[in-house]
Tab-separated table of C-alpha atoms in Angstrom:
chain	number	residue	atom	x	y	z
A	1	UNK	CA	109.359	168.214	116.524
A	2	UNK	CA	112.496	166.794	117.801
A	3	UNK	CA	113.317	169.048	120.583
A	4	UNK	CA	116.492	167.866	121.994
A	5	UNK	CA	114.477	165.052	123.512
A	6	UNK	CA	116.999	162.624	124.873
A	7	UNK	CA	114.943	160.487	126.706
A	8	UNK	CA	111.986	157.898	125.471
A	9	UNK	CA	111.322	158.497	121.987
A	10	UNK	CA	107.537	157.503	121.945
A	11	UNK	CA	104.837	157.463	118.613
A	12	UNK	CA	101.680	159.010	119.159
A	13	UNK	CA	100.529	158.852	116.022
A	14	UNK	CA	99.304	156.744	113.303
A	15	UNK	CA	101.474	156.583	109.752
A	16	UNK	CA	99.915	157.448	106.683
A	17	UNK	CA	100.658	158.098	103.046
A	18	UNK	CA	99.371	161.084	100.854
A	19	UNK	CA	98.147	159.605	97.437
A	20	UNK	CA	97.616	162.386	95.817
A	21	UNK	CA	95.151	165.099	95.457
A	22	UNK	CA	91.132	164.565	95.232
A	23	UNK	CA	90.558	164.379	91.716
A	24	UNK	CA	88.789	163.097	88.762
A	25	UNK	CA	89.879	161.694	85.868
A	26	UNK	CA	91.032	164.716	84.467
A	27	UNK	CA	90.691	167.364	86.640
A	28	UNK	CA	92.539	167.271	90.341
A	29	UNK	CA	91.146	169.470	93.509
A	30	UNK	CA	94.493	170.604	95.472
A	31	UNK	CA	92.484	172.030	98.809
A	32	UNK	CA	91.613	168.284	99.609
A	33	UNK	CA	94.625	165.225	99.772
A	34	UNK	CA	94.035	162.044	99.681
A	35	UNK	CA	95.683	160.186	102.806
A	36	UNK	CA	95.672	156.543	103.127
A	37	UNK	CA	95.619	155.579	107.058
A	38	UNK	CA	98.028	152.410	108.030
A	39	UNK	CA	95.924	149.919	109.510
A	40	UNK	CA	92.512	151.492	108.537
A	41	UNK	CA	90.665	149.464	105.626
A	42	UNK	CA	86.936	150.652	105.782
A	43	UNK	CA	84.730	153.301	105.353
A	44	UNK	CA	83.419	152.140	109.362
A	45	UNK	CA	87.079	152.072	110.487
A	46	UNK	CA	87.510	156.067	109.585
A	47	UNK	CA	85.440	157.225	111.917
A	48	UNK	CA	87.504	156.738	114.791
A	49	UNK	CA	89.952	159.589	112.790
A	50	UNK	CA	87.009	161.933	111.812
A	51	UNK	CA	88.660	165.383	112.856
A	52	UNK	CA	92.119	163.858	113.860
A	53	UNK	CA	94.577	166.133	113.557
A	54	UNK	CA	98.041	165.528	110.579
A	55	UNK	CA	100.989	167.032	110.447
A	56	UNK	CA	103.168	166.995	107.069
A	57	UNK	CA	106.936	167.680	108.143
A	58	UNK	CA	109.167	168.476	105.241
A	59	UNK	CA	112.513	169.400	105.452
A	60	UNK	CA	113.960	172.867	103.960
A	61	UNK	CA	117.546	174.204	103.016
A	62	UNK	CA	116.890	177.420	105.366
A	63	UNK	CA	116.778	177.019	108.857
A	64	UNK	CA	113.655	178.799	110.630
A	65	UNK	CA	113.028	178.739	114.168
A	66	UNK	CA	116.524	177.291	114.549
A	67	UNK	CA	115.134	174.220	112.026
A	68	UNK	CA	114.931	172.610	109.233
A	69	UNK	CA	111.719	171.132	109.244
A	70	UNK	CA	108.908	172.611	108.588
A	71	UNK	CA	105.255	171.404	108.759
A	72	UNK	CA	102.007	171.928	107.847
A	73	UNK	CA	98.624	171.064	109.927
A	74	UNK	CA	95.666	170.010	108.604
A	75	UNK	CA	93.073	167.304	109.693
A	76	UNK	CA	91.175	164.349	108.804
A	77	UNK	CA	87.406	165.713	107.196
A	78	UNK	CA	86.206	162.571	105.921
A	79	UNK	CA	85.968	159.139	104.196
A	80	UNK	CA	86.809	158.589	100.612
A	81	UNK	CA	85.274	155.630	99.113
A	82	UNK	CA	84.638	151.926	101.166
A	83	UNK	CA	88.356	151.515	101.851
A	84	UNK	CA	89.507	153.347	104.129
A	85	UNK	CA	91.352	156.077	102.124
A	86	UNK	CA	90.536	159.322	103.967
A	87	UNK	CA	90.361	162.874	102.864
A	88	UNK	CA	92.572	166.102	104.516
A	89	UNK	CA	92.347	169.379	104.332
A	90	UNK	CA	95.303	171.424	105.234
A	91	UNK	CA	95.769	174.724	106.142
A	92	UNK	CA	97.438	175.863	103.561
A	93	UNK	CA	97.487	173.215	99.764
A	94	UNK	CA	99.826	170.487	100.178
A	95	UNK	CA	102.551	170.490	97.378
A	96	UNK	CA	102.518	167.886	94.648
A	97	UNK	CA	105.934	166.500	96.232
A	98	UNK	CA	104.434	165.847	98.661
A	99	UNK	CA	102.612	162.444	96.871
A	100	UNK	CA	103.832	159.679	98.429
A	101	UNK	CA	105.489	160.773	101.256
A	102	UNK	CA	104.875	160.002	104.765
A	103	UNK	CA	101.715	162.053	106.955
A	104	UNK	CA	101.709	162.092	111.036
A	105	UNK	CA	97.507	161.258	112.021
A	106	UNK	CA	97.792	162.501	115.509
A	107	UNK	CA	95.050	160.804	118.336
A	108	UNK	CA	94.022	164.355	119.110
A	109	UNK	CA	91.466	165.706	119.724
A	110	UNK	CA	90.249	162.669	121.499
A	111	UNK	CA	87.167	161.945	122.184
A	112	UNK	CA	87.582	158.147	123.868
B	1	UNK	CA	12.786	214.292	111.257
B	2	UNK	CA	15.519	213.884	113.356
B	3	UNK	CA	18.108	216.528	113.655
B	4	UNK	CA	21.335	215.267	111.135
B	5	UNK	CA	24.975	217.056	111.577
B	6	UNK	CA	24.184	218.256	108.177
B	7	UNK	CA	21.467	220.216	106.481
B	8	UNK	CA	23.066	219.877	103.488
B	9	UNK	CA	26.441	220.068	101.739
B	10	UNK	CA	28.073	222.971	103.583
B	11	UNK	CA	25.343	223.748	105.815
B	12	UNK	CA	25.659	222.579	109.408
B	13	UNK	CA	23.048	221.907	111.957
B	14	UNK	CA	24.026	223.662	114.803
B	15	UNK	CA	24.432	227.210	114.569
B	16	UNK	CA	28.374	228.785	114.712
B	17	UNK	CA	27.185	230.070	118.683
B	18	UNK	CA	25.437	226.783	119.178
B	19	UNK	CA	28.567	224.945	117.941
B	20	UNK	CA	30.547	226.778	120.467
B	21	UNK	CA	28.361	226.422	123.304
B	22	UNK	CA	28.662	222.386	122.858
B	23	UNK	CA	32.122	222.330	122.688
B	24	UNK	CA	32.526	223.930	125.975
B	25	UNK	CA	36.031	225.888	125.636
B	26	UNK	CA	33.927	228.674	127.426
B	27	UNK	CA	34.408	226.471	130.778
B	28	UNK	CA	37.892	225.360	130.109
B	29	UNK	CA	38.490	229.214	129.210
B	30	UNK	CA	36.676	230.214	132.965
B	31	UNK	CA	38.316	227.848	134.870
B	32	UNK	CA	42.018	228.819	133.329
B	33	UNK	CA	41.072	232.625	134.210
B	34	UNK	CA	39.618	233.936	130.753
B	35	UNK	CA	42.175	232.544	128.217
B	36	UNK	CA	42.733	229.011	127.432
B	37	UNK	CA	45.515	227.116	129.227
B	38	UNK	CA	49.152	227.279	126.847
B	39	UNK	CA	51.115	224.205	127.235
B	40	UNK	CA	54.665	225.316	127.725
B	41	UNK	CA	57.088	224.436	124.598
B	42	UNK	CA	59.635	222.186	125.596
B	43	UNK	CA	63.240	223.803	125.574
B	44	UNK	CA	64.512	223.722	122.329
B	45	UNK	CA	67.289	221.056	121.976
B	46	UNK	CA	70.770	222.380	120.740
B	47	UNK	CA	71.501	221.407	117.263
B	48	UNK	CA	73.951	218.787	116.976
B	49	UNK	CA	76.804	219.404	115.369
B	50	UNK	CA	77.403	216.427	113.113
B	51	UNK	CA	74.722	214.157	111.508
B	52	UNK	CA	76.016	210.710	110.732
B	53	UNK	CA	75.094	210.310	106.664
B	54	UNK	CA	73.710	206.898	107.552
B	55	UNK	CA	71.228	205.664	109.942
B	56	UNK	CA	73.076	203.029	112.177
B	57	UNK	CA	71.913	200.807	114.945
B	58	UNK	CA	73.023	200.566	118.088
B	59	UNK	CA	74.920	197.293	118.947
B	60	UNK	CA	72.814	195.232	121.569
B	61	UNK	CA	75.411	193.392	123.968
B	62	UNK	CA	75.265	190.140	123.871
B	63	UNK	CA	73.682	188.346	126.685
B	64	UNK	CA	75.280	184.865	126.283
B	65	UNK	CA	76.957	183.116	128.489
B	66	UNK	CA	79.167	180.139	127.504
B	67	UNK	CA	78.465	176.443	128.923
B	68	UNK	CA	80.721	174.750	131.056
B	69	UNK	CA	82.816	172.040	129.232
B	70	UNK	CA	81.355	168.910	129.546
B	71	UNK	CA	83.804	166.222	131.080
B	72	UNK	CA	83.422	162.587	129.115
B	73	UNK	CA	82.109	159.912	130.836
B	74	UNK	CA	85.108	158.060	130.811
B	75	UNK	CA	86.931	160.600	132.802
B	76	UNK	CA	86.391	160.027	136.267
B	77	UNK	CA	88.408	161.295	139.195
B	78	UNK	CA	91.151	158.797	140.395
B	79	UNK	CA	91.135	157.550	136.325
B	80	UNK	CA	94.762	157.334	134.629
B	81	UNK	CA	94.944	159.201	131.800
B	82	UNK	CA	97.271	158.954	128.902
B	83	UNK	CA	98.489	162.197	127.713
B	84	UNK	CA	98.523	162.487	124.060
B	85	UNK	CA	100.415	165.760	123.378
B	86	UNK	CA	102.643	168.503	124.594
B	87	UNK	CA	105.770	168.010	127.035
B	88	UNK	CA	104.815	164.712	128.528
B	89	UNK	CA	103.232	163.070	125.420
B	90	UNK	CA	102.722	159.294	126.619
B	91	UNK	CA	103.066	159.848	130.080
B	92	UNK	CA	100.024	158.253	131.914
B	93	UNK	CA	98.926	160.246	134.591
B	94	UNK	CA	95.939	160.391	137.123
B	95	UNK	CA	93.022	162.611	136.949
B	96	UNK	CA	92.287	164.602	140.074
B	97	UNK	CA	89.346	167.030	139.089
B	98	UNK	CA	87.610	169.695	136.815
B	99	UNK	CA	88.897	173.013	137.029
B	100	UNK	CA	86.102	175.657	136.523
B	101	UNK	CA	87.567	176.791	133.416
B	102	UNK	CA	86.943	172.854	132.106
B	103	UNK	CA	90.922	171.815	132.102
B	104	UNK	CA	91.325	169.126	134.306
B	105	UNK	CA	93.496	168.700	136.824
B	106	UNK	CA	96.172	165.757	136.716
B	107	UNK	CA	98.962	164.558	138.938
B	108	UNK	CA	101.801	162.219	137.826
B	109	UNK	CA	102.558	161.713	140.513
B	110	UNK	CA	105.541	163.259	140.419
B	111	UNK	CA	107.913	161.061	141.657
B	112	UNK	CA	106.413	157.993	139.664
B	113	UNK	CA	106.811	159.768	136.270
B	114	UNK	CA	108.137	163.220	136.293
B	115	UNK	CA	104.257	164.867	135.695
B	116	UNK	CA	103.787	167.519	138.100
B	117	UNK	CA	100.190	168.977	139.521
B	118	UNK	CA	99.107	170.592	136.083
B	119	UNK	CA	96.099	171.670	133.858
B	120	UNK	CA	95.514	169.457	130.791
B	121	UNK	CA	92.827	170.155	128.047
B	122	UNK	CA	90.138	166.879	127.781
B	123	UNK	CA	90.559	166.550	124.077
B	124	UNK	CA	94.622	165.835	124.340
B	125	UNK	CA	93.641	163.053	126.650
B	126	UNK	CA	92.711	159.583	126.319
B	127	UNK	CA	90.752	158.066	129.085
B	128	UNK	CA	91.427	154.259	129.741
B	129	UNK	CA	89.771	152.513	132.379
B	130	UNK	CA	92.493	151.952	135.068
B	131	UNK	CA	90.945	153.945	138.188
B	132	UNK	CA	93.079	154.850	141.109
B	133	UNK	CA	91.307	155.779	144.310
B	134	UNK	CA	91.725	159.011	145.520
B	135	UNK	CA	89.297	159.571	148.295
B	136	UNK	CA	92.054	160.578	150.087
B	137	UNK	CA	93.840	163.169	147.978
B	138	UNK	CA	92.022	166.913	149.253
B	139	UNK	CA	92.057	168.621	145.899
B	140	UNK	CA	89.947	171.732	146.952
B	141	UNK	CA	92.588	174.197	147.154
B	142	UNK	CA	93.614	174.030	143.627
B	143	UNK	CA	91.644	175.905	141.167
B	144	UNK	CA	92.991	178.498	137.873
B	145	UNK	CA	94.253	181.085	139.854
B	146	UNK	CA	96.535	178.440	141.439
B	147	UNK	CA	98.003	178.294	137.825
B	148	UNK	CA	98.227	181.869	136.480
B	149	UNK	CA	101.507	183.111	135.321
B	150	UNK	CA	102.996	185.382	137.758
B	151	UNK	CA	102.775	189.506	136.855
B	152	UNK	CA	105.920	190.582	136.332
B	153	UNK	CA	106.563	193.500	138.532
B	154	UNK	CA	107.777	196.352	136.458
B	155	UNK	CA	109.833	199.016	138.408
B	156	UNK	CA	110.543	202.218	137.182
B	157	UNK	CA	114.019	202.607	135.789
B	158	UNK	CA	116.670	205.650	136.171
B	159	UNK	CA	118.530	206.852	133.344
B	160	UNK	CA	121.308	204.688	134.232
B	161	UNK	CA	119.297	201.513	135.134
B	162	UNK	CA	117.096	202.033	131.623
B	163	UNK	CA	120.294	200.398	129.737
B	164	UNK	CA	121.265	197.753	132.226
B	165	UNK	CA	119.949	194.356	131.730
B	166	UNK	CA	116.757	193.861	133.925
B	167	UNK	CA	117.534	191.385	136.685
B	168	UNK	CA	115.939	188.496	135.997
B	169	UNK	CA	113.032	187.362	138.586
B	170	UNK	CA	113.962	183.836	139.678
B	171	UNK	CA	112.031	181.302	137.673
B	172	UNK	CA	112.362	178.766	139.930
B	173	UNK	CA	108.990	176.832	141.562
B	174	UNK	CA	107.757	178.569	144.699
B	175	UNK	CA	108.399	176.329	147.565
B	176	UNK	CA	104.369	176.697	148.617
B	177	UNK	CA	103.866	174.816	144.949
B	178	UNK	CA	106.445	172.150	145.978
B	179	UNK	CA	104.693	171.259	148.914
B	180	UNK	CA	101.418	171.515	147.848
B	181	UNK	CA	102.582	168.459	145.151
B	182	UNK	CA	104.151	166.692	148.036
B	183	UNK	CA	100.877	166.721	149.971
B	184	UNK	CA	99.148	165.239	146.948
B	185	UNK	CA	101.508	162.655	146.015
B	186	UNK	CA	101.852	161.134	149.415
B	187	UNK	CA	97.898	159.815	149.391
B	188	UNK	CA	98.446	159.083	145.815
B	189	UNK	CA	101.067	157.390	146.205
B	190	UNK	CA	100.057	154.982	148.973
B	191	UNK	CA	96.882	154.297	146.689
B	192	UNK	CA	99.216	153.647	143.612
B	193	UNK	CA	101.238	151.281	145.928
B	194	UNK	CA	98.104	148.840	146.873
B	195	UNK	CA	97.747	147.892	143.609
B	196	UNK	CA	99.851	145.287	142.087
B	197	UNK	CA	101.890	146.352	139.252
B	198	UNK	CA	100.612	149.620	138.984
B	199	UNK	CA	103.558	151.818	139.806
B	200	UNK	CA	105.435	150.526	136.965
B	201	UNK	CA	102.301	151.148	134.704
B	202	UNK	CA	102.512	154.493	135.691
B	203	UNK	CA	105.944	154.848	135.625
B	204	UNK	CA	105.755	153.643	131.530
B	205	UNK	CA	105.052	155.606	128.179
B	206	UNK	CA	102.541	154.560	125.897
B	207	UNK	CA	103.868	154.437	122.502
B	208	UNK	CA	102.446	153.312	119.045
B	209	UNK	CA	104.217	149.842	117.816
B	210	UNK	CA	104.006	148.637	114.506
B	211	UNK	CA	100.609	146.968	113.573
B	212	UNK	CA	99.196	148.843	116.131
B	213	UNK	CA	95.924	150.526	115.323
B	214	UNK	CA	94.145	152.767	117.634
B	215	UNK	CA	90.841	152.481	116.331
B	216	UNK	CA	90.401	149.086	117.304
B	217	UNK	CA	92.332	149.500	120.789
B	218	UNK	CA	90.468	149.477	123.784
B	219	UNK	CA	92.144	151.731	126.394
């Protein structure tokens, strides 16, 4: 993440927000989260992110690696519904605290 | 009525001297010198030691052989790329060539933007359709071996040596690699320089504003 950089601080990727977990009414699915993309607001539009790489960075009391934050990677899978929510898999559940909170969609792996 | 193998159940035709005659181990038996020829046994293996309990098949090797990356279309050399991860994350940078192991081979060049001669991987690139010409940059020398880490050369310590420090092998660049992105630069440079405006575009990050959406940019 931050690694000392003191120069340029530039974005690569794309905001999003995790909703929540894929779900029915009563019963939720916690391998799959439900990200919604800023910017993206159709099914056609989530195409571009098919396989797009996210990181979820979290901050913990413990320092590991000589940091706070930790993350978890996961990726874009697929579109969920006509409006441009998307669906994630991570590589390991996301936790519920996580609803809400801020995702990184990285541009990578490209394919333009 | 003509003469039948059988006379009836358990009676042949021919007689046991007739039946004898026919078969004609009398000739075989003359020309082996009386007895009939004995084919040697074959040596008698030695008896393994250990069975395995279960019958198990050898493994075949595999005789695949993996395809050489495919480069996109929109990769070109001379096209400037934009770097999307790693160390120079939104640095754009000029393509040079395919390395055989499918990484290509970019240039900053160095003195516009700090990106030396290095391997990137196609799918942490995006292609845009700036082109820089590069007819003449001579890229031929450079291929992976150009890039693999040096072996460390491990020297057999004393008794005494075992709990010094190890000296540490100078990490800095070879001067060879120095001038080799020198050489580069200088024809990529003059190129860069012909083109209005360019130089600065080089020089520049790409970043993400706000509003911005990539899947609608055209790069």
């Amino acid at each position: 993440m931050v690694k000392g950089r003191t120069g340029q601080r530039v974005r690569l990727y794309v905001r999003g927000t995790i909703l929540g977990y894929k779900r029915s009414k009563s019963n939720q699915y916690e391998t799959t989260s439900l990200v919604q993309i800023e910017g993206v607001n159709t099914k056609e539009d989530v195409a571009w992110y098919a396989g797009k790489r996210m990181a979820y960075i979290y901050k913990a009391k413990t320092k590991s690696s000589e940091t706070r934050y930790r993350c978890i990677w996961g990726k874009v899978t697929r579109p969920h519904g006509n409006s441009g929510v998307v669906r994630a898999k991570f590589k390991s559940n996301l936790p519920p605290d996580s609803m809400g909170r801020k995702v990184r969609v990285f541009m990578y792996p490209s394919s333009i | 009525m003509a003469p039948t193998s059988k006379l009836s159940i358990g009676i042949k035709r021919a007689s046991r001297s007739h039946a004898y005659h026919r078969r004609g181990l009398w000739a075989i038996k003359a020309k082996n010198g009386g007895a009939f020829p004995k084919a040697e046994k074959p040596a008698a293996a030695a008896e393994p030691k250990f069975y395995p309990a279960d019958d198990v098949k050898p493994r075949v090797p595999s005789t695949r052989k993996p395809k050489p990356t495919k480069l996109r279309s929109s990769i070109t050399p001379g096209t400037v790329l934009i770097i999307l991860a790693g160390r120079f994350m939104g640095k754009r940078v000029v393509f040079l060539k395919q390395l055989k192991s499918g990484l290509l081979l970019i240039s900053g060049p160095f003195k516009i933007n700090g990106v030396p001669i290095r391997r990137v991987n196609q799918t942490y690139v995006i292609a845009t359709s700036t082109k820089v010409d590069i007819s003449g940059v001579d890229v031929a020398k450079f291929d992976d071996k150009y890039f693999a880490r040096e072996k460390k050369q491990k020297a057999k310590k004393t008794e005494g040596e075992l709990f010094e420090t190890e000296k540490e092998a100078s990490k800095s660049l070879p001067d060879f690699k120095k001038d080799d992105q020198k050489a580069v630069d200088a024809a990529l440079i003059k190129a860069i320089e012909a083109v209005p405006e360019l130089k600065t575009y080089l020089g520049a990050r790409f970043s993400l504003r706000d509003g911005d959406k990539p899947h609608e940019m055209v790069f």
